[in-house]
Short mmCIF file of C-alpha atoms in Angstrom, two decimals:
data_model
loop_
_atom_site.label_atom_id
_atom_site.label_comp_id
_atom_site.label_asym_id
_atom_site.label_seq_id
_atom_site.Cartn_x
_atom_site.Cartn_y
_atom_site.Cartn_z
CA MET A 1 -24.45 -38.89 -1.70
CA ASP A 2 -22.32 -35.80 -1.49
CA ILE A 3 -21.08 -34.74 1.91
CA GLU A 4 -20.00 -31.13 2.30
CA PHE A 5 -18.47 -29.45 5.32
CA ASN A 6 -17.62 -25.80 5.56
CA GLY A 7 -14.51 -24.58 7.33
CA GLN A 8 -16.19 -24.07 10.70
CA MET A 9 -17.78 -27.54 10.77
CA THR A 10 -14.52 -29.17 9.68
CA ALA A 11 -12.62 -27.46 12.49
CA ILE A 12 -15.23 -28.59 15.05
CA LEU A 13 -15.12 -32.23 13.92
CA ALA A 14 -11.33 -32.26 13.91
CA LEU A 15 -11.32 -30.81 17.45
CA VAL A 16 -13.79 -33.49 18.60
CA LEU A 17 -11.57 -36.22 17.14
CA VAL A 18 -8.49 -34.85 18.91
CA LEU A 19 -10.35 -34.61 22.22
CA LEU A 20 -11.56 -38.20 21.77
CA VAL A 21 -8.00 -39.45 21.29
CA ILE A 22 -6.79 -37.54 24.34
CA GLY A 23 -9.70 -38.94 26.39
CA ILE A 24 -8.90 -42.53 25.41
CA ILE A 25 -5.24 -42.06 26.32
CA LEU A 26 -6.10 -40.62 29.74
CA PHE A 27 -8.65 -43.39 30.40
CA LEU A 28 -6.22 -46.22 29.58
CA ARG A 29 -3.49 -44.55 31.57
CA ASN A 30 -5.71 -44.49 34.68
CA GLN A 31 -6.74 -48.11 34.09
CA PHE A 32 -3.14 -49.31 33.90
CA LYS A 33 -2.21 -47.22 36.90
CA SER A 34 -4.98 -48.63 39.05
CA SER A 35 -4.20 -52.19 37.93
CA GLY A 36 -0.50 -51.75 38.61
CA SER A 37 -1.09 -50.49 42.15
CA SER A 38 -2.68 -53.81 43.25
CA ASP A 39 -0.62 -56.68 44.68
CA LEU A 40 0.03 -58.51 41.43
CA THR A 41 3.04 -60.35 42.83
CA GLU A 42 0.93 -62.32 45.31
CA LYS A 43 -1.73 -62.90 42.68
CA TYR A 44 0.63 -64.55 40.19
CA ARG A 45 3.19 -66.08 42.63
CA ASP A 46 2.61 -69.70 41.56
CA LYS A 47 2.07 -68.89 37.89
CA GLU A 48 4.42 -70.58 35.45
CA TRP A 49 5.09 -68.78 32.20
CA GLY A 50 5.31 -71.22 29.37
CA SER A 51 6.81 -68.82 26.85
CA VAL A 52 9.36 -66.04 26.80
CA LEU A 53 6.95 -63.86 24.84
CA LYS A 54 4.34 -64.27 27.53
CA ALA A 55 6.86 -63.64 30.25
CA ARG A 56 8.00 -60.31 28.82
CA ASN A 57 4.75 -58.80 30.11
CA LYS A 58 4.85 -60.46 33.46
CA TYR A 59 1.33 -59.61 34.52
CA PRO A 60 -1.60 -59.76 32.05
CA ASP A 61 -3.40 -57.02 33.96
CA VAL A 62 -0.89 -54.44 32.78
CA ASN A 63 -0.14 -55.91 29.36
CA ALA A 64 -0.26 -52.95 26.97
CA PHE A 65 0.19 -55.26 23.96
CA GLY A 66 -3.08 -56.97 24.62
CA MET A 67 -5.00 -54.02 23.20
CA SER A 68 -2.79 -53.48 20.15
CA GLY A 69 -5.51 -54.72 17.81
CA SER A 70 -8.03 -52.26 19.24
CA PHE A 71 -5.53 -49.42 18.97
CA LEU A 72 -4.81 -50.31 15.36
CA ARG A 73 -8.48 -50.37 14.42
CA PHE A 74 -9.10 -47.07 16.20
CA GLY A 75 -6.13 -45.47 14.42
CA LEU A 76 -7.41 -46.64 11.04
CA ALA A 77 -10.86 -45.27 11.80
CA ALA A 78 -9.40 -41.90 12.89
CA ALA A 79 -7.23 -41.68 9.78
CA LEU A 80 -10.25 -42.50 7.59
CA ALA A 81 -12.29 -39.82 9.36
CA LEU A 82 -9.56 -37.23 8.76
CA VAL A 83 -9.35 -38.16 5.06
CA LEU A 84 -13.12 -37.93 4.75
CA LEU A 85 -13.08 -34.49 6.37
CA GLY A 86 -10.30 -33.36 4.04
CA PHE A 87 -12.16 -34.45 0.91
CA SER A 88 -15.49 -33.09 2.14
CA TRP A 89 -14.15 -29.67 3.14
CA THR A 90 -15.82 -27.28 0.74
CA THR A 91 -14.99 -23.60 0.37
CA TYR A 92 -17.30 -21.08 -1.25
CA GLU A 93 -16.37 -17.84 -2.92
CA ASP A 94 -17.95 -14.70 -1.55
CA ASP A 95 -21.03 -13.66 -3.47
CA ILE A 96 -20.07 -10.14 -4.56
CA PHE A 97 -22.73 -7.99 -6.20
CA ILE A 98 -21.14 -5.97 -9.03
CA PRO A 99 -23.53 -3.60 -10.84
CA ASP A 100 -23.80 -3.76 -14.59
CA ASP A 101 -21.56 -1.34 -16.51
CA ALA A 102 -19.73 -0.52 -13.29
CA LEU A 103 -16.78 1.09 -15.11
CA GLU A 104 -18.81 3.18 -17.54
CA LEU A 105 -19.36 6.89 -16.97
CA ASP A 106 -22.84 8.27 -17.48
CA GLU A 107 -21.43 11.36 -19.16
CA GLU A 108 -18.09 12.76 -20.17
CA ILE A 109 -16.47 14.47 -17.24
CA GLU A 110 -13.89 17.16 -17.77
CA ILE A 111 -11.23 16.48 -15.21
CA GLU A 112 -8.43 18.88 -14.48
CA PRO A 113 -5.03 17.30 -14.02
CA PRO A 114 -3.65 17.60 -10.51
CA ARG A 115 -1.75 20.74 -9.89
CA THR A 116 1.97 20.43 -9.75
CA ALA A 117 4.26 22.45 -7.51
CA GLU A 118 4.43 26.08 -8.59
CA PRO A 119 7.92 27.56 -9.15
CA PRO A 120 9.13 29.88 -6.40
CA PRO A 121 8.69 33.62 -7.04
CA PRO A 122 11.75 35.57 -8.24
CA PRO A 123 13.79 37.32 -5.57
CA PRO A 124 12.71 40.92 -4.83
CA PRO A 125 14.78 43.76 -6.33
CA PRO A 126 17.34 45.38 -4.07
CA PRO A 127 16.02 48.37 -2.12
CA PRO A 128 16.88 51.88 -3.49
CA PRO A 129 19.72 53.76 -1.76
CA VAL A 130 18.66 55.87 1.15
CA ILE A 131 19.69 59.53 0.87
CA GLU A 132 20.44 61.01 4.24
CA GLU A 133 20.09 64.72 4.74
CA VAL A 134 23.16 66.34 6.25
CA PRO A 135 22.30 69.02 8.79
CA GLU A 136 23.53 72.54 8.03
CA GLU A 137 25.75 72.58 11.12
CA GLU A 138 27.95 69.80 9.72
CA ILE A 139 28.51 71.48 6.35
CA ILE A 140 32.14 72.67 6.12
CA GLU A 141 32.60 75.92 4.25
CA GLU A 142 35.27 75.68 1.60
CA GLU A 143 38.13 78.17 1.73
CA GLU A 144 38.53 80.65 -1.08
CA PRO A 145 41.07 79.45 -3.65
CA GLU A 146 44.45 81.18 -3.80
CA PHE A 147 45.25 82.62 -7.22
CA VAL A 148 48.83 82.21 -8.53
CA ASP A 149 50.33 84.43 -11.21
CA GLN A 150 50.87 82.28 -14.31
CA ASP A 151 52.10 84.94 -16.77
CA VAL A 152 54.65 83.65 -19.28
CA GLU A 153 57.65 85.77 -20.32
CA GLU A 154 60.34 85.24 -23.00
CA GLU A 155 62.84 83.77 -20.57
CA THR A 156 60.34 81.31 -19.12
CA VAL A 157 60.92 77.73 -20.25
CA VAL A 158 57.69 75.90 -20.77
CA GLU A 159 57.86 72.17 -20.19
CA ASP A 160 55.46 69.83 -21.83
CA ALA A 161 52.82 68.88 -19.36
CA PRO A 162 52.23 65.16 -19.00
CA VAL A 163 49.30 63.94 -20.96
CA ALA A 164 46.68 62.42 -18.72
CA VAL A 165 45.62 58.98 -19.85
CA GLU A 166 42.02 58.32 -19.27
CA GLU A 167 41.47 54.94 -17.71
CA GLU A 168 38.59 52.91 -19.08
CA ALA A 169 35.87 52.20 -16.57
CA PRO A 170 35.52 48.49 -15.73
CA PRO A 171 32.50 46.82 -17.30
CA PRO A 172 29.51 46.42 -15.03
CA PRO A 173 29.15 42.98 -13.40
CA PRO A 174 26.79 40.61 -15.17
CA PRO A 175 23.32 40.23 -13.68
CA PRO A 176 22.82 37.20 -11.44
CA PRO A 177 21.47 34.13 -13.26
CA PRO A 178 17.79 33.36 -12.78
CA PRO A 179 16.93 30.61 -10.29
CA PRO A 180 16.63 27.16 -11.89
CA GLU A 181 13.10 26.12 -12.61
CA PRO A 182 11.96 23.10 -10.58
CA GLU A 183 11.67 19.88 -12.53
CA VAL A 184 7.98 19.08 -12.92
CA GLU A 185 7.11 15.51 -13.82
CA GLU A 186 4.42 15.22 -16.43
CA ILE A 187 1.21 13.42 -15.50
CA PHE A 188 -0.23 11.48 -18.42
CA LYS A 189 -3.87 10.73 -19.09
CA VAL A 190 -3.33 8.11 -21.80
CA VAL A 191 -0.15 6.06 -22.18
CA GLU A 192 0.99 3.09 -24.20
CA GLN A 193 0.48 0.74 -21.25
CA MET A 194 -2.13 1.88 -18.74
CA PRO A 195 -1.61 1.05 -15.05
CA ARG A 196 -3.14 -2.23 -13.86
CA PHE A 197 -4.62 -3.39 -10.56
CA PRO A 198 -2.35 -6.00 -8.87
CA GLY A 199 -2.88 -9.73 -9.15
CA CYS A 200 -2.73 -10.43 -12.89
CA GLU A 201 0.92 -10.02 -13.85
CA ASN A 202 1.56 -13.77 -13.71
CA GLU A 203 -1.46 -14.56 -15.86
CA ALA A 204 -0.86 -15.89 -19.36
CA GLY A 205 -1.67 -13.66 -22.31
CA ASP A 206 -0.81 -10.25 -23.71
CA ASN A 207 -1.30 -6.82 -22.13
CA LYS A 208 -4.95 -6.67 -23.22
CA ALA A 209 -5.75 -9.94 -21.44
CA LYS A 210 -3.95 -8.74 -18.32
CA GLU A 211 -5.88 -5.46 -18.40
CA GLU A 212 -9.20 -7.32 -18.54
CA CYS A 213 -8.10 -9.54 -15.65
CA ALA A 214 -6.96 -6.47 -13.65
CA LYS A 215 -10.32 -4.71 -14.20
CA LYS A 216 -12.18 -7.80 -13.00
CA LYS A 217 -10.07 -8.10 -9.85
CA MET A 218 -10.38 -4.36 -9.18
CA LEU A 219 -14.19 -4.58 -9.35
CA GLN A 220 -14.16 -7.58 -6.99
CA TYR A 221 -11.96 -5.67 -4.53
CA ILE A 222 -14.08 -2.50 -4.69
CA TYR A 223 -17.50 -4.08 -4.25
CA LYS A 224 -16.28 -6.54 -1.64
CA ASN A 225 -14.89 -3.74 0.56
CA LEU A 226 -17.33 -0.96 -0.34
CA ASN A 227 -19.54 0.05 2.57
CA TYR A 228 -22.93 1.20 1.31
CA PRO A 229 -23.88 3.94 3.84
CA ALA A 230 -27.00 3.15 5.86
CA ILE A 231 -28.51 6.59 5.25
CA ALA A 232 -28.11 6.06 1.50
CA ARG A 233 -29.84 2.65 1.71
CA GLU A 234 -32.71 4.03 3.75
CA ASN A 235 -33.31 6.89 1.31
CA GLY A 236 -32.77 4.83 -1.83
CA VAL A 237 -29.79 6.87 -3.02
CA GLU A 238 -28.24 5.35 -6.15
CA GLY A 239 -25.77 6.58 -8.74
CA SER A 240 -22.10 6.81 -9.55
CA CYS A 241 -19.37 8.61 -7.64
CA VAL A 242 -16.23 9.42 -9.62
CA ILE A 243 -12.79 9.20 -8.05
CA GLN A 244 -9.65 10.61 -9.65
CA PHE A 245 -6.23 9.47 -8.50
CA VAL A 246 -2.67 9.22 -9.77
CA VAL A 247 -0.83 5.92 -10.08
CA ASP A 248 2.77 6.82 -9.28
CA LYS A 249 5.86 5.43 -10.99
CA ASN A 250 6.26 2.87 -8.19
CA GLY A 251 2.61 1.78 -8.29
CA SER A 252 1.38 3.80 -5.28
CA VAL A 253 -2.05 5.45 -5.36
CA THR A 254 -1.61 9.19 -4.67
CA GLU A 255 -3.65 12.40 -4.88
CA ALA A 256 -7.02 10.66 -4.65
CA ASN A 257 -9.82 13.19 -5.07
CA LEU A 258 -13.59 12.98 -5.20
CA VAL A 259 -14.67 14.46 -8.54
CA ARG A 260 -18.40 13.72 -8.39
CA ASP A 261 -20.50 12.81 -5.36
CA ILE A 262 -24.11 11.64 -5.11
CA GLY A 263 -24.32 12.50 -1.42
CA ALA A 264 -25.48 10.55 1.64
CA GLY A 265 -21.89 9.56 2.46
CA CYS A 266 -21.39 7.56 -0.75
CA GLY A 267 -18.49 9.73 -1.96
CA ALA A 268 -16.57 9.32 1.29
CA ALA A 269 -17.11 5.53 1.22
CA ALA A 270 -15.83 5.28 -2.37
CA LEU A 271 -12.82 7.48 -1.60
CA LYS A 272 -11.92 5.31 1.40
CA VAL A 273 -11.91 2.14 -0.71
CA VAL A 274 -9.57 3.76 -3.26
CA LYS A 275 -7.16 5.04 -0.60
CA ASP A 276 -7.08 1.60 1.05
CA MET A 277 -5.54 0.20 -2.15
CA ASN A 278 -2.16 1.23 -0.73
CA ASN A 279 -2.68 -1.32 2.07
CA LEU A 280 -2.82 -4.27 -0.33
CA PRO A 281 0.08 -6.76 -0.29
CA GLN A 282 1.00 -5.74 -3.85
CA LYS A 283 1.02 -2.33 -5.53
CA TRP A 284 -0.39 -1.39 -8.88
CA THR A 285 1.61 -2.11 -12.01
CA PRO A 286 2.62 1.43 -13.08
CA GLY A 287 1.82 2.81 -16.51
CA LYS A 288 4.56 2.92 -19.14
CA GLN A 289 5.36 5.35 -21.93
CA ARG A 290 8.22 4.57 -24.29
CA GLY A 291 9.40 1.80 -22.02
CA ARG A 292 9.70 3.84 -18.79
CA ASN A 293 7.41 4.14 -15.79
CA VAL A 294 5.38 7.37 -15.69
CA LYS A 295 2.66 8.93 -13.57
CA VAL A 296 -0.81 8.31 -14.94
CA LEU A 297 -4.10 9.99 -14.06
CA TYR A 298 -6.79 7.35 -13.49
CA THR A 299 -10.54 8.02 -13.43
CA LEU A 300 -12.64 5.43 -11.61
CA PRO A 301 -16.46 5.46 -11.36
CA VAL A 302 -17.90 3.68 -8.33
CA ARG A 303 -21.55 2.77 -8.85
CA PHE A 304 -23.95 2.50 -5.92
CA LYS A 305 -26.97 0.33 -6.72
CA LEU A 306 -29.35 -1.40 -4.36
CA GLU A 307 -29.95 -5.09 -4.91
CA GLY A 308 -33.50 -5.98 -5.69
#
């Protein structure tokens, strides 16, 4: 005959056993207290104790050792009951309904990669110089030049005029260098090692076995925490919503977007389950390309199907 107790029943029986032990202790304590308050000295005044062992508990009414056999038997029974509860405690795994072909897409979906940060625009050109018009009143009239007689006669000694050396104009300053382009990390769609849902890294086997284990655990997580909207149940809405997200280099789920929605609140429910992956105790195992962690675009279909 198999005896099975679930967690709630086991806790109740253990609590009853503890309360029973406490009740027995309180009952015996009151019994000894009431017996000890009577006039035992007068009762056993002429009593002669024939043995030292008997005399150590002077009055039989308050002899705690007289019930040692009963206490021993009760302790053995309580210990046996606890062992029986421990061996009969049965736990059951949650019955999770996972639709068939849950990770298969009905059709090929063209998904755009998430947009990266656009580079800043180049700086604007400097403004043209502003030409200010000078009013006529401020214009200063130039004086007429004074002409000097420069006739040369035979007695005039002509000195060689210094030759003017033309100075070369300095070269124009080089244009300012263009602003550095921001470093944009590439987001991969397919890599040598795809990212994996947490919980399978300590499993034995190669990467393929760990990927299969990770897919199984991911489906269990999704359909255990997925909330099928009531309006979708009432109207019999079924189908697949598609979520696109990026598994970062540290395993975080970022940029989660709803790519395809079947309506009735199903898309929002699927998106919430994906975003809640960041609240798990462990993060995803990031994807790897050439031995280094990279960002990977992950496409996840979430199938809504009524049981029946």
